[in-house]
CSV table of C-alpha atoms and ligand atoms in Angstrom, one decimal:
chain,number,residue,atom,x,y,z
A,1,MET,CA,-16.0,34.1,26.0
A,2,ALA,CA,-19.4,32.8,27.8
A,3,ASN,CA,-20.8,36.1,30.0
A,4,ARG,CA,-20.2,36.6,33.6
A,5,ASN,CA,-23.1,36.1,36.0
A,6,LEU,CA,-24.5,39.4,37.3
A,7,ALA,CA,-26.7,37.8,40.0
A,8,LYS,CA,-24.7,38.3,42.9
A,9,ASP,CA,-23.9,40.5,45.9
A,10,ALA,CA,-23.4,44.3,45.2
A,11,ARG,CA,-20.1,43.8,47.1
A,12,GLU,CA,-19.0,41.7,44.8
A,13,THR,CA,-19.5,42.7,42.0
A,14,CYS,CA,-17.6,45.3,40.0
A,15,VAL,CA,-19.2,47.9,37.3
A,16,LEU,CA,-17.4,50.2,34.7
A,17,VAL,CA,-18.9,53.7,34.5
A,18,THR,CA,-17.4,55.3,31.2
A,19,GLY,CA,-17.9,58.8,31.4
A,20,GLY,CA,-18.2,58.3,34.9
A,21,ALA,CA,-16.9,62.2,36.5
A,22,GLY,CA,-19.7,63.6,34.4
A,23,PHE,CA,-23.0,65.0,35.4
A,24,ILE,CA,-25.1,61.9,35.6
A,25,GLY,CA,-22.2,59.6,36.0
A,26,SER,CA,-21.0,61.2,39.1
A,27,HIS,CA,-24.3,60.8,40.8
A,28,THR,CA,-24.9,57.7,39.7
A,29,CYS,CA,-21.5,56.8,40.9
A,30,VAL,CA,-23.0,57.7,44.2
A,31,GLU,CA,-26.1,55.8,44.2
A,32,LEU,CA,-23.6,52.8,43.2
A,33,MET,CA,-21.6,53.4,46.4
A,34,ASN,CA,-24.8,53.7,48.4
A,35,ALA,CA,-26.1,50.2,46.9
A,36,GLY,CA,-22.9,48.9,48.3
A,37,TYR,CA,-21.1,47.9,44.3
A,38,ASN,CA,-17.7,48.6,43.5
A,39,ALA,CA,-17.0,50.6,40.3
A,40,VAL,CA,-14.3,51.4,38.1
A,41,ILE,CA,-14.5,55.5,36.3
A,42,VAL,CA,-12.7,55.5,32.7
A,43,ASP,CA,-12.8,59.3,32.0
A,44,ASP,CA,-10.8,61.4,29.5
A,45,LEU,CA,-12.1,64.3,31.5
A,46,SER,CA,-12.7,66.1,27.9
A,47,ASN,CA,-16.2,67.5,29.7
A,48,SER,CA,-15.2,66.6,32.9
A,49,SER,CA,-13.1,67.1,36.4
A,50,GLU,CA,-11.7,64.9,38.7
A,51,GLU,CA,-12.8,66.7,41.5
A,52,SER,CA,-15.6,65.2,41.3
A,53,ILE,CA,-15.0,62.2,41.7
A,54,ARG,CA,-13.1,63.2,44.6
A,55,ARG,CA,-16.5,64.4,45.9
A,56,VAL,CA,-18.5,61.8,44.8
A,57,ARG,CA,-15.9,59.7,47.5
A,58,GLU,CA,-16.2,62.7,50.4
A,59,ILE,CA,-20.3,62.2,49.8
A,60,THR,CA,-20.4,58.3,50.3
A,61,GLY,CA,-17.2,57.7,52.5
A,62,VAL,CA,-15.6,55.4,50.0
A,63,ASP,CA,-11.7,55.2,49.7
A,64,GLU,CA,-9.8,54.5,46.1
A,65,ASP,CA,-10.5,50.9,46.1
A,66,ARG,CA,-13.9,51.1,45.6
A,67,LEU,CA,-14.4,53.7,43.6
A,68,SER,CA,-11.4,53.2,40.9
A,69,PHE,CA,-10.4,56.3,38.4
A,70,VAL,CA,-8.8,56.0,35.4
A,71,LYS,CA,-8.1,58.7,32.7
A,72,ALA,CA,-8.6,57.1,29.1
A,73,SER,CA,-10.7,57.6,26.2
A,74,ILE,CA,-12.9,54.7,25.2
A,75,LEU,CA,-11.3,55.0,22.3
A,76,ASP,CA,-8.3,53.6,23.3
A,77,ARG,CA,-8.3,50.2,23.3
A,78,GLU,CA,-4.5,49.3,25.6
A,79,ALA,CA,-6.0,51.0,28.3
A,80,LEU,CA,-9.5,49.5,27.9
A,81,GLU,CA,-7.5,46.2,27.5
A,82,GLN,CA,-5.9,47.4,30.6
A,83,VAL,CA,-8.7,48.5,32.9
A,84,PHE,CA,-10.3,44.6,32.3
A,85,SER,CA,-7.1,43.2,32.6
A,86,THR,CA,-6.6,44.9,35.7
A,87,TYR,CA,-10.8,44.8,37.6
A,88,SER,CA,-12.3,42.1,37.2
A,89,ILE,CA,-15.9,44.3,35.7
A,90,ASP,CA,-19.1,42.4,36.1
A,91,ALA,CA,-21.0,45.1,34.1
A,92,ILE,CA,-20.7,48.5,32.1
A,93,ILE,CA,-22.9,51.8,32.2
A,94,HIS,CA,-21.9,53.7,29.7
A,95,PHE,CA,-22.3,57.2,29.6
A,96,ALA,CA,-19.1,58.5,27.8
A,97,GLY,CA,-20.2,60.6,24.8
A,98,PHE,CA,-20.0,64.2,23.4
A,99,LYS,CA,-23.7,65.5,24.5
A,100,ALA,CA,-23.6,69.0,22.6
A,101,VAL,CA,-26.3,69.1,20.4
A,102,GLY,CA,-25.7,72.9,18.5
A,103,GLU,CA,-21.8,71.3,18.2
A,104,SER,CA,-22.2,67.7,17.1
A,105,VAL,CA,-24.3,70.0,13.9
A,106,VAL,CA,-20.9,71.7,12.5
A,107,LYS,CA,-18.6,68.7,14.4
A,108,PRO,CA,-20.4,65.2,13.0
A,109,LEU,CA,-17.0,63.4,12.5
A,110,GLU,CA,-16.1,64.1,15.9
A,111,TYR,CA,-19.1,63.2,17.1
A,112,TYR,CA,-19.8,59.8,14.8
A,113,TRP,CA,-16.1,58.9,15.7
A,114,ASN,CA,-16.1,59.7,19.5
A,115,ASN,CA,-19.9,58.5,20.1
A,116,ILE,CA,-20.1,55.2,17.7
A,117,ALA,CA,-16.1,53.8,17.4
A,118,GLY,CA,-15.5,54.7,21.5
A,119,THR,CA,-18.7,52.4,22.0
A,120,LEU,CA,-17.6,49.9,19.2
A,121,VAL,CA,-14.2,49.4,20.6
A,122,LEU,CA,-15.5,49.3,24.4
A,123,CYS,CA,-17.7,46.9,23.6
A,124,ASP,CA,-15.4,44.8,21.4
A,125,VAL,CA,-12.5,45.1,24.6
A,126,ALA,CA,-15.5,44.1,27.0
A,127,ARG,CA,-16.8,40.2,24.9
A,128,ALA,CA,-13.0,39.4,25.0
A,129,HIS,CA,-13.2,39.6,28.7
A,130,GLY,CA,-16.3,38.1,29.2
A,131,CYS,CA,-18.6,41.0,30.5
A,132,LYS,CA,-22.0,41.3,28.0
A,133,ASN,CA,-24.3,43.0,30.5
A,134,ILE,CA,-24.4,46.9,29.5
A,135,VAL,CA,-26.3,49.9,30.4
A,136,PHE,CA,-26.5,52.6,27.9
A,137,SER,CA,-26.7,56.2,28.4
A,138,SER,CA,-29.8,56.8,25.6
A,139,SER,CA,-32.4,59.8,25.1
A,140,ALA,CA,-35.8,60.8,24.3
A,141,THR,CA,-34.2,62.8,21.8
A,142,VAL,CA,-34.6,59.4,20.1
A,143,TYR,CA,-38.3,59.7,19.4
A,144,GLY,CA,-37.9,62.9,17.7
A,145,GLU,CA,-41.1,64.4,17.3
A,146,PRO,CA,-43.2,62.2,19.4
A,147,GLU,CA,-46.2,60.4,17.8
A,148,PHE,CA,-48.0,60.5,21.2
A,149,ILE,CA,-47.7,61.7,24.7
A,150,PRO,CA,-47.3,60.7,27.5
A,151,ILE,CA,-44.6,58.7,25.4
A,152,THR,CA,-44.7,54.7,26.2
A,153,GLU,CA,-41.6,52.8,24.9
A,154,ASP,CA,-43.3,51.6,22.3
A,155,CYS,CA,-43.9,55.4,20.6
A,156,PRO,CA,-41.6,54.6,17.0
A,157,LYS,CA,-38.4,56.2,17.0
A,158,HIS,CA,-37.4,59.0,14.7
A,159,THR,CA,-34.4,60.4,12.8
A,160,PRO,CA,-33.0,62.8,15.2
A,161,THR,CA,-32.4,66.4,13.5
A,162,ASN,CA,-28.5,66.6,14.7
A,163,PRO,CA,-25.6,63.8,14.9
A,164,TYR,CA,-25.8,64.1,18.6
A,165,GLY,CA,-29.1,62.9,18.6
A,166,GLN,CA,-28.3,60.1,15.6
A,167,THR,CA,-25.1,58.7,17.7
A,168,LYS,CA,-27.7,58.1,20.9
A,169,SER,CA,-30.5,56.4,17.8
A,170,MET,CA,-27.7,54.3,16.1
A,171,LEU,CA,-25.7,53.2,19.0
A,172,GLU,CA,-29.4,51.7,20.4
A,173,GLN,CA,-29.5,49.7,17.2
A,174,ILE,CA,-25.8,48.2,17.5
A,175,LEU,CA,-26.1,47.6,20.8
A,176,SER,CA,-29.6,45.7,19.9
A,177,ASP,CA,-28.0,44.1,17.5
A,178,LEU,CA,-25.2,42.8,19.5
A,179,TYR,CA,-28.1,40.6,21.4
A,180,VAL,CA,-29.1,39.1,18.3
A,181,GLY,CA,-26.0,38.1,16.9
A,182,ASP,CA,-25.3,36.8,20.5
A,183,ASN,CA,-27.5,35.6,23.1
A,184,GLU,CA,-25.4,36.1,25.5
A,185,TRP,CA,-25.5,39.9,26.0
A,186,ASN,CA,-27.4,41.7,28.3
A,187,VAL,CA,-28.5,45.2,27.4
A,188,VAL,CA,-30.6,47.9,29.2
A,189,LEU,CA,-31.3,51.1,26.9
A,190,LEU,CA,-32.0,54.3,29.6
A,191,ARG,CA,-34.5,56.9,27.3
A,192,TYR,CA,-33.9,59.7,29.8
A,193,PHE,CA,-36.0,62.6,29.8
A,194,ASN,CA,-34.4,66.3,31.1
A,195,ARG,CA,-32.5,65.6,33.7
A,196,ILE,CA,-31.5,68.5,36.2
A,197,GLY,CA,-30.9,68.8,39.7
A,198,ALA,CA,-27.8,68.0,41.9
A,199,HIS,CA,-27.3,66.1,44.7
A,200,GLU,CA,-28.6,67.5,48.1
A,201,SER,CA,-25.0,67.9,49.4
A,202,GLY,CA,-24.7,70.8,47.3
A,203,LEU,CA,-20.8,69.0,46.3
A,204,ILE,CA,-21.9,67.6,42.9
A,205,GLY,CA,-23.4,69.2,40.2
A,206,GLU,CA,-23.9,70.2,36.4
A,207,ASP,CA,-21.4,71.9,35.3
A,208,PRO,CA,-21.4,73.0,31.6
A,209,HIS,CA,-18.1,75.0,30.0
A,210,GLY,CA,-19.0,78.3,28.3
A,211,ILE,CA,-22.9,79.3,27.7
A,212,PRO,CA,-25.0,77.0,28.6
A,213,ASN,CA,-27.3,75.5,25.8
A,214,ASN,CA,-29.9,74.2,28.3
A,215,LEU,CA,-32.6,75.3,29.8
A,216,VAL,CA,-32.1,75.0,34.0
A,217,PRO,CA,-28.3,75.6,33.8
A,218,TYR,CA,-29.2,78.9,31.5
A,219,VAL,CA,-31.7,79.5,34.5
A,220,ALA,CA,-29.5,78.8,37.2
A,221,GLN,CA,-26.5,81.3,36.3
A,222,VAL,CA,-28.7,83.9,35.7
A,223,ALA,CA,-30.3,83.4,39.5
A,224,VAL,CA,-26.8,83.5,40.4
A,225,GLY,CA,-26.4,87.0,38.2
A,226,LYS,CA,-23.6,85.2,36.1
A,227,LEU,CA,-25.9,86.1,32.8
A,228,ALA,CA,-28.7,88.3,32.4
A,229,ALA,CA,-31.2,87.5,31.5
A,230,VAL,CA,-33.3,83.8,30.6
A,231,GLY,CA,-34.3,83.8,27.0
A,232,VAL,CA,-37.3,82.0,26.4
A,233,PHE,CA,-37.4,80.0,22.7
A,234,GLY,CA,-41.3,81.2,21.9
A,235,ASP,CA,-44.6,81.7,23.7
A,236,ASP,CA,-46.6,80.7,20.6
A,237,TYR,CA,-46.5,76.9,21.3
A,238,PRO,CA,-50.0,74.7,21.3
A,239,THR,CA,-49.6,73.8,25.1
A,240,PRO,CA,-51.0,75.8,28.7
A,241,ASP,CA,-49.0,78.8,28.3
A,242,GLY,CA,-47.7,78.5,24.7
A,243,THR,CA,-44.2,77.9,26.3
A,244,GLY,CA,-42.6,74.4,25.8
A,245,VAL,CA,-43.3,70.9,28.3
A,246,ARG,CA,-40.8,69.0,29.0
A,247,ASP,CA,-40.4,66.0,31.8
A,248,TYR,CA,-37.8,67.5,34.1
A,249,ILE,CA,-36.2,64.6,36.0
A,250,HIS,CA,-33.7,65.0,39.6
A,251,VAL,CA,-30.4,63.6,38.5
A,252,VAL,CA,-30.2,61.7,41.8
A,253,ASP,CA,-33.6,59.8,40.6
A,254,LEU,CA,-32.1,58.9,37.2
A,255,ALA,CA,-29.0,57.9,38.8
A,256,ARG,CA,-31.0,55.6,41.2
A,257,GLY,CA,-32.7,54.1,37.8
A,258,HIS,CA,-29.5,52.8,37.1
A,259,VAL,CA,-29.1,50.8,39.8
A,260,ALA,CA,-32.3,49.4,39.5
A,261,ALA,CA,-31.1,48.3,35.9
A,262,LEU,CA,-28.3,46.7,37.0
A,263,ARG,CA,-30.8,45.0,39.5
A,264,TRP,CA,-33.0,44.3,36.5
A,265,MET,CA,-30.9,42.6,34.4
A,266,ALA,CA,-29.1,40.4,37.4
A,267,GLY,CA,-32.9,38.9,37.3
A,268,LEU,CA,-33.5,40.6,40.8
A,269,VAL,CA,-36.5,42.8,40.0
A,270,GLY,CA,-38.8,43.0,37.9
A,271,THR,CA,-42.1,40.5,36.3
A,272,GLY,CA,-40.3,37.7,34.4
A,273,LYS,CA,-42.6,38.6,31.8
A,274,PRO,CA,-41.3,38.9,28.1
A,275,ILE,CA,-40.5,42.5,27.7
A,276,GLY,CA,-38.6,44.9,25.3
A,277,LEU,CA,-37.7,44.1,21.4
A,278,GLY,CA,-40.3,42.0,20.7
A,279,SER,CA,-38.8,38.4,20.8
A,280,MET,CA,-35.8,40.2,22.5
A,281,ALA,CA,-37.7,39.2,26.2
A,282,GLY,CA,-36.1,39.4,29.5
A,283,GLU,CA,-36.2,36.3,30.6
A,284,PRO,CA,-33.9,35.2,33.3
A,285,ALA,CA,-31.1,32.5,32.3
A,286,GLU,CA,-30.3,29.4,33.9
A,287,ASP,CA,-27.9,31.3,36.0
A,288,GLY,CA,-30.8,33.8,37.2
A,289,THR,CA,-29.1,36.8,35.1
A,290,ARG,CA,-31.5,37.8,32.1
A,291,ARG,CA,-30.9,37.9,28.7
A,292,GLY,CA,-32.2,40.4,26.3
A,293,VAL,CA,-32.8,44.2,25.5
A,294,GLY,CA,-34.5,46.2,27.8
A,295,ILE,CA,-35.8,49.6,27.1
A,296,PHE,CA,-37.3,52.3,29.6
A,297,ASN,CA,-37.7,55.5,29.9
A,298,LEU,CA,-37.0,57.2,32.7
A,299,GLY,CA,-38.7,60.4,33.5
A,300,THR,CA,-41.6,61.5,36.2
A,301,GLY,CA,-44.7,61.6,33.9
A,302,CYS,CA,-45.2,65.1,34.1
A,303,GLY,CA,-44.9,68.2,32.2
A,304,SER,CA,-43.8,71.5,33.0
A,305,SER,CA,-43.3,74.4,30.5
A,306,VAL,CA,-40.6,76.8,30.3
A,307,LEU,CA,-42.0,79.5,32.4
A,308,ASP,CA,-42.9,76.7,35.3
A,309,VAL,CA,-39.4,76.1,35.4
A,310,ILE,CA,-38.6,79.6,35.8
A,311,ALA,CA,-41.3,80.5,38.8
A,312,ALA,CA,-39.9,77.4,40.1
A,313,TYR,CA,-36.1,78.4,40.2
A,314,GLY,CA,-37.2,82.3,41.8
A,315,ARG,CA,-38.7,80.3,44.6
A,316,ALA,CA,-35.5,78.4,45.0
A,317,CYS,CA,-33.4,81.0,45.4
A,318,GLY,CA,-35.3,83.7,46.3
A,319,HIS,CA,-35.8,86.0,43.6
A,320,ASP,CA,-37.4,86.5,40.5
A,321,ILE,CA,-35.4,85.2,37.6
A,322,PRO,CA,-35.7,88.0,34.8
A,323,TYR,CA,-36.3,86.6,31.2
A,324,GLN,CA,-37.4,87.8,27.7
A,325,ILE,CA,-39.7,86.0,25.2
A,326,LYS,CA,-37.8,85.0,22.5
A,327,PRO,CA,-38.1,83.2,18.9
A,328,ARG,CA,-39.1,79.1,18.9
A,329,ARG,CA,-35.2,78.0,18.8
A,330,ALA,CA,-34.6,75.9,15.6
A,331,GLY,CA,-35.5,72.0,16.1
A,332,ASP,CA,-36.9,72.1,19.0
A,333,ILE,CA,-40.6,70.3,19.8
A,334,ALA,CA,-44.1,71.6,21.9
A,335,GLU,CA,-44.1,69.1,24.2
A,336,ASN,CA,-42.7,65.5,25.6
A,337,TYR,CA,-43.3,63.9,28.4
A,338,ALA,CA,-42.8,60.4,29.3
A,339,ALA,CA,-44.9,57.1,30.1
A,340,CYS,CA,-42.8,55.5,33.2
A,341,ASP,CA,-45.1,52.6,33.9
A,342,LYS,CA,-42.5,50.0,32.7
A,343,ALA,CA,-39.5,51.4,34.3
A,344,ARG,CA,-41.8,51.5,37.6
A,345,ASP,CA,-43.6,47.8,36.9
A,346,GLU,CA,-40.2,46.5,35.6
A,347,LEU,CA,-37.5,47.9,37.3
A,348,GLY,CA,-39.6,48.2,40.4
A,349,TRP,CA,-38.3,52.1,40.1
A,350,VAL,CA,-40.3,55.7,40.2
A,351,ALA,CA,-39.1,59.5,40.1
A,352,GLU,CA,-39.7,60.6,43.7
A,353,TYR,CA,-38.5,64.2,43.7
A,354,ASP,CA,-40.5,67.7,42.3
A,355,LEU,CA,-39.3,70.4,40.0
A,356,ASP,CA,-39.5,72.5,43.7
A,357,ARG,CA,-36.8,69.9,44.6
A,358,MET,CA,-35.2,69.9,41.8
A,359,CYS,CA,-34.5,73.5,41.4
A,360,ALA,CA,-33.9,73.5,45.4
A,361,ASP,CA,-31.0,70.9,44.7
A,362,SER,CA,-29.4,72.8,41.6
A,363,TRP,CA,-29.6,76.6,43.4
A,364,ARG,CA,-27.7,74.7,46.4
A,365,TRP,CA,-25.1,73.3,43.8
A,366,GLN,CA,-24.8,76.1,42.0
A,367,SER,CA,-24.8,79.0,44.5
A,368,ASN,CA,-22.0,76.9,46.7
A,369,ASN,CA,-20.1,76.5,43.3
A,370,PRO,CA,-20.7,79.4,41.0
A,371,ASN,CA,-17.4,78.6,38.7
A,372,GLY,CA,-18.4,74.6,38.6
A,373,TYR,CA,-15.6,72.8,39.9
A,374,ARG,CA,-12.8,75.7,38.7
A,375,ASP,CA,-12.9,76.8,42.5
B,1,UD1,C1,-32.5,69.0,24.7
B,1,UD1,C2,-31.9,68.6,23.2
B,1,UD1,C3,-31.7,67.3,23.3
B,1,UD1,C4,-31.0,66.4,24.8
B,1,UD1,C5,-31.5,66.8,26.2
B,1,UD1,C6,-30.1,66.7,27.0
B,1,UD1,C7,-32.3,69.9,22.0
B,1,UD1,C8,-32.7,70.5,20.2
B,1,UD1,N1,-32.5,68.9,22.2
B,1,UD1,O1,-33.4,68.9,24.7
B,1,UD1,O2,-31.6,66.2,22.0
B,1,UD1,O3,-31.3,64.7,24.5
B,1,UD1,O4,-31.4,68.8,26.0
B,1,UD1,O5,-30.9,67.3,28.0
B,1,UD1,O6,-31.1,70.7,22.0
B,1,UD1,N2,-35.4,76.5,26.8
B,1,UD1,C9,-35.3,78.1,26.7
B,1,UD1,N3,-34.6,78.9,26.7
B,1,UD1,C10,-32.9,78.2,26.8
B,1,UD1,C11,-33.1,77.1,26.8
B,1,UD1,C12,-34.2,76.1,26.5
B,1,UD1,O7,-36.8,78.6,26.5
B,1,UD1,O8,-31.5,79.1,27.2
B,1,UD1,C13,-36.6,76.1,26.2
B,1,UD1,C14,-36.3,75.0,25.2
B,1,UD1,O9,-37.2,75.7,23.9
B,1,UD1,C15,-37.5,73.9,25.3
B,1,UD1,C16,-36.5,73.5,26.9
B,1,UD1,O10,-36.7,75.1,27.3
B,1,UD1,O11,-38.7,74.2,25.3
B,1,UD1,C17,-36.3,72.8,27.9
B,1,UD1,O12,-34.6,72.9,26.2
B,1,UD1,P1,-33.6,71.8,26.7
B,1,UD1,O13,-33.0,71.9,28.4
B,1,UD1,O14,-32.2,72.8,25.4
B,1,UD1,O15,-33.8,70.5,26.8
B,1,UD1,P2,-34.6,70.1,25.5
B,1,UD1,O16,-34.6,70.9,23.7
B,1,UD1,O17,-35.9,69.3,25.9
């Protein structure tokens, strides 16, 4: 079946958001609503809460007609068939997936099954319903130990050190191959750097279950008094203060990158020059929709160290954050940050918010919702 024409008004476009109840998904739904799109969330709530969807509707003032929700796993072919039969889906933003690095090492089967097989089912059902437009949630983890910094999209990929990272890398390959086999596909791979922060309303944010693995959720729980001190994993890296340097990006900026990606796929922004994977250009087709595989880093282009983050969070919450230096964490790299010129030139997107703003918004969410969505 021919692919749907995306090049039309946002108000006439319906986006399927898999994993839309999660951290990045919920913030992306806010930006989709603000931009005038309609969306259907498919989420199995295995690591998220329906309350986040209620709050997205509250923030944006939309009803269930504009932002619908179906509780289902992307592995559930019948449920997906039902979704595609009920709604006229034009494009997919695909977030659904397991994402804990450490857990993926001990549960590889679960990770490969959910993330890979789930995406295969999703794409198979989507193409049968004439929807071949997909924005995929990838990660800077695909670069592994980067060959150069700042990391451009041309930086060679390296084998990720854990099954979570492998699923991201493999899914990039699978989605690119879909385009090679059928030029009707229209694929955008967004490689996220370290997303933190929360919506400025303080109503939605990251809600990790158990003890957080990532730095900022951990710092946030120390700030609110739930954990005693941050362990800083290594202070002997070849970086200015010896601690690891990352490119932290506000989740709202990241969310806006997805709206920009949809507009790029629709041929509404961009230079029209061939980009992406060699011959997999991004030329607009006759109907205006761009076909091809577009790969974009979403970051700020600025590196911040662990100690920079701890200091910024202290400014946001009004008191110092206690920390202790610990040994390095296995698998960590010294430094990474993105070159974001391609996203700027093609998507017309740049990150706006700085580290202080990210921490201030994270703190507002954390202090208003110390137990996440469970209150
Ligand atoms: C991690 C994942 C990455 C994933 C990303 C999602 C690993 C090895 N990598 O990236 O695959 O895409 O999250 O956001 O898990 N740190 C501390 N103390 C802590 C936690 C972290 O010092 O309690 C340091 C780390 O050593 C690192 C920095 O903080 O230098 C950021 O760590 P984290 O937030 O876990 O993100 P990444 O490791 O960059």
